[in-house]
GROMACS .gro file of N, CA and C in nm:
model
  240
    1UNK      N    1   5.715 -12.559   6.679
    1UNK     CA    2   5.703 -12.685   6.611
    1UNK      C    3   5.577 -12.689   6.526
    2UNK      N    4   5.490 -12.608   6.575
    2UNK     CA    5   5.341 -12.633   6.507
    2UNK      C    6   5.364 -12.553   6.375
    3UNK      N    7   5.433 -12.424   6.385
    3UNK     CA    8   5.438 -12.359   6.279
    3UNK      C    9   5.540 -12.410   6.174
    4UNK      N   10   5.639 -12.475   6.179
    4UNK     CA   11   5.737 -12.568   6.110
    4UNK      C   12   5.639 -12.673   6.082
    5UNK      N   13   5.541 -12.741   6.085
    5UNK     CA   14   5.438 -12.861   6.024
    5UNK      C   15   5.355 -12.766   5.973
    6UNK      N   16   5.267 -12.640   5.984
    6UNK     CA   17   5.219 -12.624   5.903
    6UNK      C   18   5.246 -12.564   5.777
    7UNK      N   19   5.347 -12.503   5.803
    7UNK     CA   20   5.447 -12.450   5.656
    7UNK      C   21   5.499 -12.578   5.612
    8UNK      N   22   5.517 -12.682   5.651
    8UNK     CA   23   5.577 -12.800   5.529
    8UNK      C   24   5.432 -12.859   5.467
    9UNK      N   25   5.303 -12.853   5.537
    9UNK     CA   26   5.224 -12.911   5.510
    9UNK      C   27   5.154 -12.768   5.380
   10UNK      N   28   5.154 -12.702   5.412
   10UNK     CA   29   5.147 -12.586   5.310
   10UNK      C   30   5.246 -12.619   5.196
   11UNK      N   31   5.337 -12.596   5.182
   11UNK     CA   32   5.442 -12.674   5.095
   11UNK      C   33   5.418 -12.788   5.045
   12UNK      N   34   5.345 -12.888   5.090
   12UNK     CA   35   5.355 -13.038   5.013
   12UNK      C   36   5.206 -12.967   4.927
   13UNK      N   37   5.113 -12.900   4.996
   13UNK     CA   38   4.985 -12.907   4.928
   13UNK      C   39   5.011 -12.819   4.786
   14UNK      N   40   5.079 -12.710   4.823
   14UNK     CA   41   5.096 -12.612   4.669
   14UNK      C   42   5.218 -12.693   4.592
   15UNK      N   43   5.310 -12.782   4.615
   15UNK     CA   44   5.368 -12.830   4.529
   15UNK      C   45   5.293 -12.947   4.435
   16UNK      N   46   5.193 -13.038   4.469
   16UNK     CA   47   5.112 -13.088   4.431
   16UNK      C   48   4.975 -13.053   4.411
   17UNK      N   49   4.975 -12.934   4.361
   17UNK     CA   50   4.824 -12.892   4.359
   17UNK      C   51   4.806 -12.938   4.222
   18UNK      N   52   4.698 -12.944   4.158
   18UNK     CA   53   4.646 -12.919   4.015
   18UNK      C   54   4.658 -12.795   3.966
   19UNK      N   55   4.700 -12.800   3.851
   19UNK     CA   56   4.745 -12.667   3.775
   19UNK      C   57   4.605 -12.569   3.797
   20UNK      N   58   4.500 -12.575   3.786
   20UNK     CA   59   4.366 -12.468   3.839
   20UNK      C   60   4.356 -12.451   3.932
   21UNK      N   61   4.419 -12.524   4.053
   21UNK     CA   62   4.422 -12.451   4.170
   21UNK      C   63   4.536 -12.400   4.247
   22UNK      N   64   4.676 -12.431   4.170
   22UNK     CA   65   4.808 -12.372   4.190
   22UNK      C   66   4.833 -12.239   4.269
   23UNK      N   67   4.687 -12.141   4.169
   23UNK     CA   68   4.785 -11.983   4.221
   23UNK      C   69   4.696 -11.982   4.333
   24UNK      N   70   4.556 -12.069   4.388
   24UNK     CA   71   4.513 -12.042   4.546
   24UNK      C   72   4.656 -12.087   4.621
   25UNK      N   73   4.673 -12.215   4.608
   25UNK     CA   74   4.703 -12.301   4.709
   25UNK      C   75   4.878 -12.224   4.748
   26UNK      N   76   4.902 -12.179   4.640
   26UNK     CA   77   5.064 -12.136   4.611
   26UNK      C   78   5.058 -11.977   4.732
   27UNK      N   79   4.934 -11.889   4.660
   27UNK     CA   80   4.905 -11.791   4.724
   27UNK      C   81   4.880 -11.778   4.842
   28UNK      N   82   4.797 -11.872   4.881
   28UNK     CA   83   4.743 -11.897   5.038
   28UNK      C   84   4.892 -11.957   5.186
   29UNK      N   85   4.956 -12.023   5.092
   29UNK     CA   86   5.098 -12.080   5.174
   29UNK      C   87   5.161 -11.988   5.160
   30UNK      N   88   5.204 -11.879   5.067
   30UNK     CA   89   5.261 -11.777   5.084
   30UNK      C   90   5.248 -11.659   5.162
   31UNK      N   91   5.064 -11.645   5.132
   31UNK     CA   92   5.014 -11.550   5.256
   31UNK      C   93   5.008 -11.583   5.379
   32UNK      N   94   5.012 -11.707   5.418
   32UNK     CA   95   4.935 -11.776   5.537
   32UNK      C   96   5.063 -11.736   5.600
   33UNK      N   97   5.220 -11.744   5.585
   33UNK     CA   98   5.344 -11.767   5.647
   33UNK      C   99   5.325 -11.594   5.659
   34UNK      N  100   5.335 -11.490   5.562
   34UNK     CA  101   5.361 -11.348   5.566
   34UNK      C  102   5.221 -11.336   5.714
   35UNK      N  103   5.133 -11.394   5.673
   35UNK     CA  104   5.015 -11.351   5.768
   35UNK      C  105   5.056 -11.374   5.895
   36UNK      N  106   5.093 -11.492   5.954
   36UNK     CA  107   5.179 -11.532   6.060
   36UNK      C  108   5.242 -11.449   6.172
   37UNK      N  109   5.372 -11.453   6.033
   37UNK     CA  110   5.461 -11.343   6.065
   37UNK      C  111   5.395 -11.196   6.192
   38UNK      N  112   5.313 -11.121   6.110
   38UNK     CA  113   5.274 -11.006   6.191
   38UNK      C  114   5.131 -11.049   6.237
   39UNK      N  115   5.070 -11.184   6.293
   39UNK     CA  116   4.914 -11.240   6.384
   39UNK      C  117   4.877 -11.264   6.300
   40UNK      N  118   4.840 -11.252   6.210
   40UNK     CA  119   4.734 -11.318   6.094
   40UNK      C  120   4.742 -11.365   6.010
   41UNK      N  121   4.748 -11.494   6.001
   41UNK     CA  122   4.769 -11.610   5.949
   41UNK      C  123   4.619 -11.652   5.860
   42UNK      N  124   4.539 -11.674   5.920
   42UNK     CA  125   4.386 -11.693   5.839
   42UNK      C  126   4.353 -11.557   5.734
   43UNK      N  127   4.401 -11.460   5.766
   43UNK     CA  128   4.356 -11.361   5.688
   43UNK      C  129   4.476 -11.336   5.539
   44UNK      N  130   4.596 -11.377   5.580
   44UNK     CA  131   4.692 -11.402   5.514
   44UNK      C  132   4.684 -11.466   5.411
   45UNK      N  133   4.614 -11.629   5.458
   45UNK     CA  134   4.581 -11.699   5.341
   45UNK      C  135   4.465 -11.691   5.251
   46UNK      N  136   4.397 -11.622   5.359
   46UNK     CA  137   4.269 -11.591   5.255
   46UNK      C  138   4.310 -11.468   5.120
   47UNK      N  139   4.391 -11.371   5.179
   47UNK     CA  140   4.440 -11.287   5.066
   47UNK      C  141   4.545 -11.313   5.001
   48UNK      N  142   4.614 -11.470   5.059
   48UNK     CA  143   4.696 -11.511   4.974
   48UNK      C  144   4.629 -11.566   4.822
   49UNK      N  145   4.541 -11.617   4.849
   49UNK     CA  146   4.461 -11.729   4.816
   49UNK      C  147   4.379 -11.701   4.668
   50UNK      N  148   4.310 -11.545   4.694
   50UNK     CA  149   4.260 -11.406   4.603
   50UNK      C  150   4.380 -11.377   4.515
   51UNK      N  151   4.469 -11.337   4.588
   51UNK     CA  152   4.584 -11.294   4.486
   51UNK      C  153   4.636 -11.349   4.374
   52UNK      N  154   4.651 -11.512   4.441
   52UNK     CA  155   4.675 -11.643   4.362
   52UNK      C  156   4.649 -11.653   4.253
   53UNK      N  157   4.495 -11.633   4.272
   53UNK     CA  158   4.396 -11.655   4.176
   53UNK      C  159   4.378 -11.610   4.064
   54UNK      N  160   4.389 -11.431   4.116
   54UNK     CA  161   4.397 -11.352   4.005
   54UNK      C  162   4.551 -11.338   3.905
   55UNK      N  163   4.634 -11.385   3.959
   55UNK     CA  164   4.748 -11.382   3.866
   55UNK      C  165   4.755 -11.489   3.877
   56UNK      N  166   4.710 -11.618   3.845
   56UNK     CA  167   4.711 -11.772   3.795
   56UNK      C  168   4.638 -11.741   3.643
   57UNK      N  169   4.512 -11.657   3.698
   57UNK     CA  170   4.391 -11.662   3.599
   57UNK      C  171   4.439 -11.522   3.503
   58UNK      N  172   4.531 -11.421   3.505
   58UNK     CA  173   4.549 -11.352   3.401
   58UNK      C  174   4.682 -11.440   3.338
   59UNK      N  175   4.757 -11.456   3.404
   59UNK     CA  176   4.877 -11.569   3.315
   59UNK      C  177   4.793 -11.632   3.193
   60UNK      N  178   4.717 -11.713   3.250
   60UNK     CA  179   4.631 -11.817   3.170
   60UNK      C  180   4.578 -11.728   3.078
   61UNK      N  181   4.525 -11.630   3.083
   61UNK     CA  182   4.465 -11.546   2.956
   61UNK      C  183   4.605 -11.492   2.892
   62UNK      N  184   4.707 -11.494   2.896
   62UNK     CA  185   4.828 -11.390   2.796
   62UNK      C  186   4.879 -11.542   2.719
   63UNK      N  187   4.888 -11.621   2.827
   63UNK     CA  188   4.916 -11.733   2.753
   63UNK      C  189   4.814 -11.786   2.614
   64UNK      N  190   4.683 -11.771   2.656
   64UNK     CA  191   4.572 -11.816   2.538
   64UNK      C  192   4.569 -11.732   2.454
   65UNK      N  193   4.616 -11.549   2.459
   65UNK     CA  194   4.610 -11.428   2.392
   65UNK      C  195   4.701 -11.446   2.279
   66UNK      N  196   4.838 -11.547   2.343
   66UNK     CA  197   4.964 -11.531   2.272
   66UNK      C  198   4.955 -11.630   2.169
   67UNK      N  199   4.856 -11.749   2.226
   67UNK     CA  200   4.894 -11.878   2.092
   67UNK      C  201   4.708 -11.856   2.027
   68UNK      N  202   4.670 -11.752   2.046
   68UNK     CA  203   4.551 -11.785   1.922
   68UNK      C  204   4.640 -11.618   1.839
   69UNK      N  205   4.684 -11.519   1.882
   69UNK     CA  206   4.762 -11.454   1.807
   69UNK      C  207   4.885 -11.543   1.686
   70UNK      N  208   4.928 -11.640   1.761
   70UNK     CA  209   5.011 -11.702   1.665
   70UNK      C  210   4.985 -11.804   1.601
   71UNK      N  211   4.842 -11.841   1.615
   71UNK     CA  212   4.768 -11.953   1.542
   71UNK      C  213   4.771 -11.938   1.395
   72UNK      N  214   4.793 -11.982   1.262
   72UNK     CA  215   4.751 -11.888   1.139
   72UNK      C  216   4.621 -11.884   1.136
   73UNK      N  217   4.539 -11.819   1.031
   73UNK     CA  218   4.433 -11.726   0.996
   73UNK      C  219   4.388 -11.883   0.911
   74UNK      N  220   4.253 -11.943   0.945
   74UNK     CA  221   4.159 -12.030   0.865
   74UNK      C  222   4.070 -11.983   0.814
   75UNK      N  223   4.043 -11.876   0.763
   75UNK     CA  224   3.948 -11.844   0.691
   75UNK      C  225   3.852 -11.859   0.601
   76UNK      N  226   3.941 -11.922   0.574
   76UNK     CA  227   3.907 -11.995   0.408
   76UNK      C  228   3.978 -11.838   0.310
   77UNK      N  229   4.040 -11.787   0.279
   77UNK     CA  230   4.066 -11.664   0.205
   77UNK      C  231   4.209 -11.676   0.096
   78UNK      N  232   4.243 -11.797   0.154
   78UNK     CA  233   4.410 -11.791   0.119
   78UNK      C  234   4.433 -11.941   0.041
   79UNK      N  235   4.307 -11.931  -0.008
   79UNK     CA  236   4.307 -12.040  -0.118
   79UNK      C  237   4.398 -12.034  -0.221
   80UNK      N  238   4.440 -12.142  -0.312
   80UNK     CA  239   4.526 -12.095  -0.404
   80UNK      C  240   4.449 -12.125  -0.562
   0.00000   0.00000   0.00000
């Protein structure tokens, strides 16, 4: 029963997280349950949590890579 409340309570927190803290909170409920699974649950979420992070935070850079690539060119050069 304890582990059925803390996986829903994991669940309500990463479904309502703030978009900057999404890939912890998403990561950490994901690790925390895999961690569980085979005893380690705290260590789970902590490397859930890292993981999160780092693919929250490279998304966010391909995404910013992709729209200043498709931004046009202000240069000033293309005067008429």
């Amino acid at each position: 029963m304890k582990t059925l409340f803390a996986a829903a309570t994991l669940a309500a927190f990463a479904l309502s997280a703030v978009p900057a803290q999404a890939g912890c909170l998403t990561g950490a409920a994901v690790g925390g349950v895999a961690g569980h699974v085979v005893g380690h649950g705290v260590v789970g979420a902590a490397a859930g949590c890292a993981v999160g992070r780092h693919r929250a935070a490279d998304k966010r850079d391909r995404q910013s890579a992709q729209q200043r690539d498709a931004a046009p060119s202000s240069n000033g050069t293309d005067r008429n």
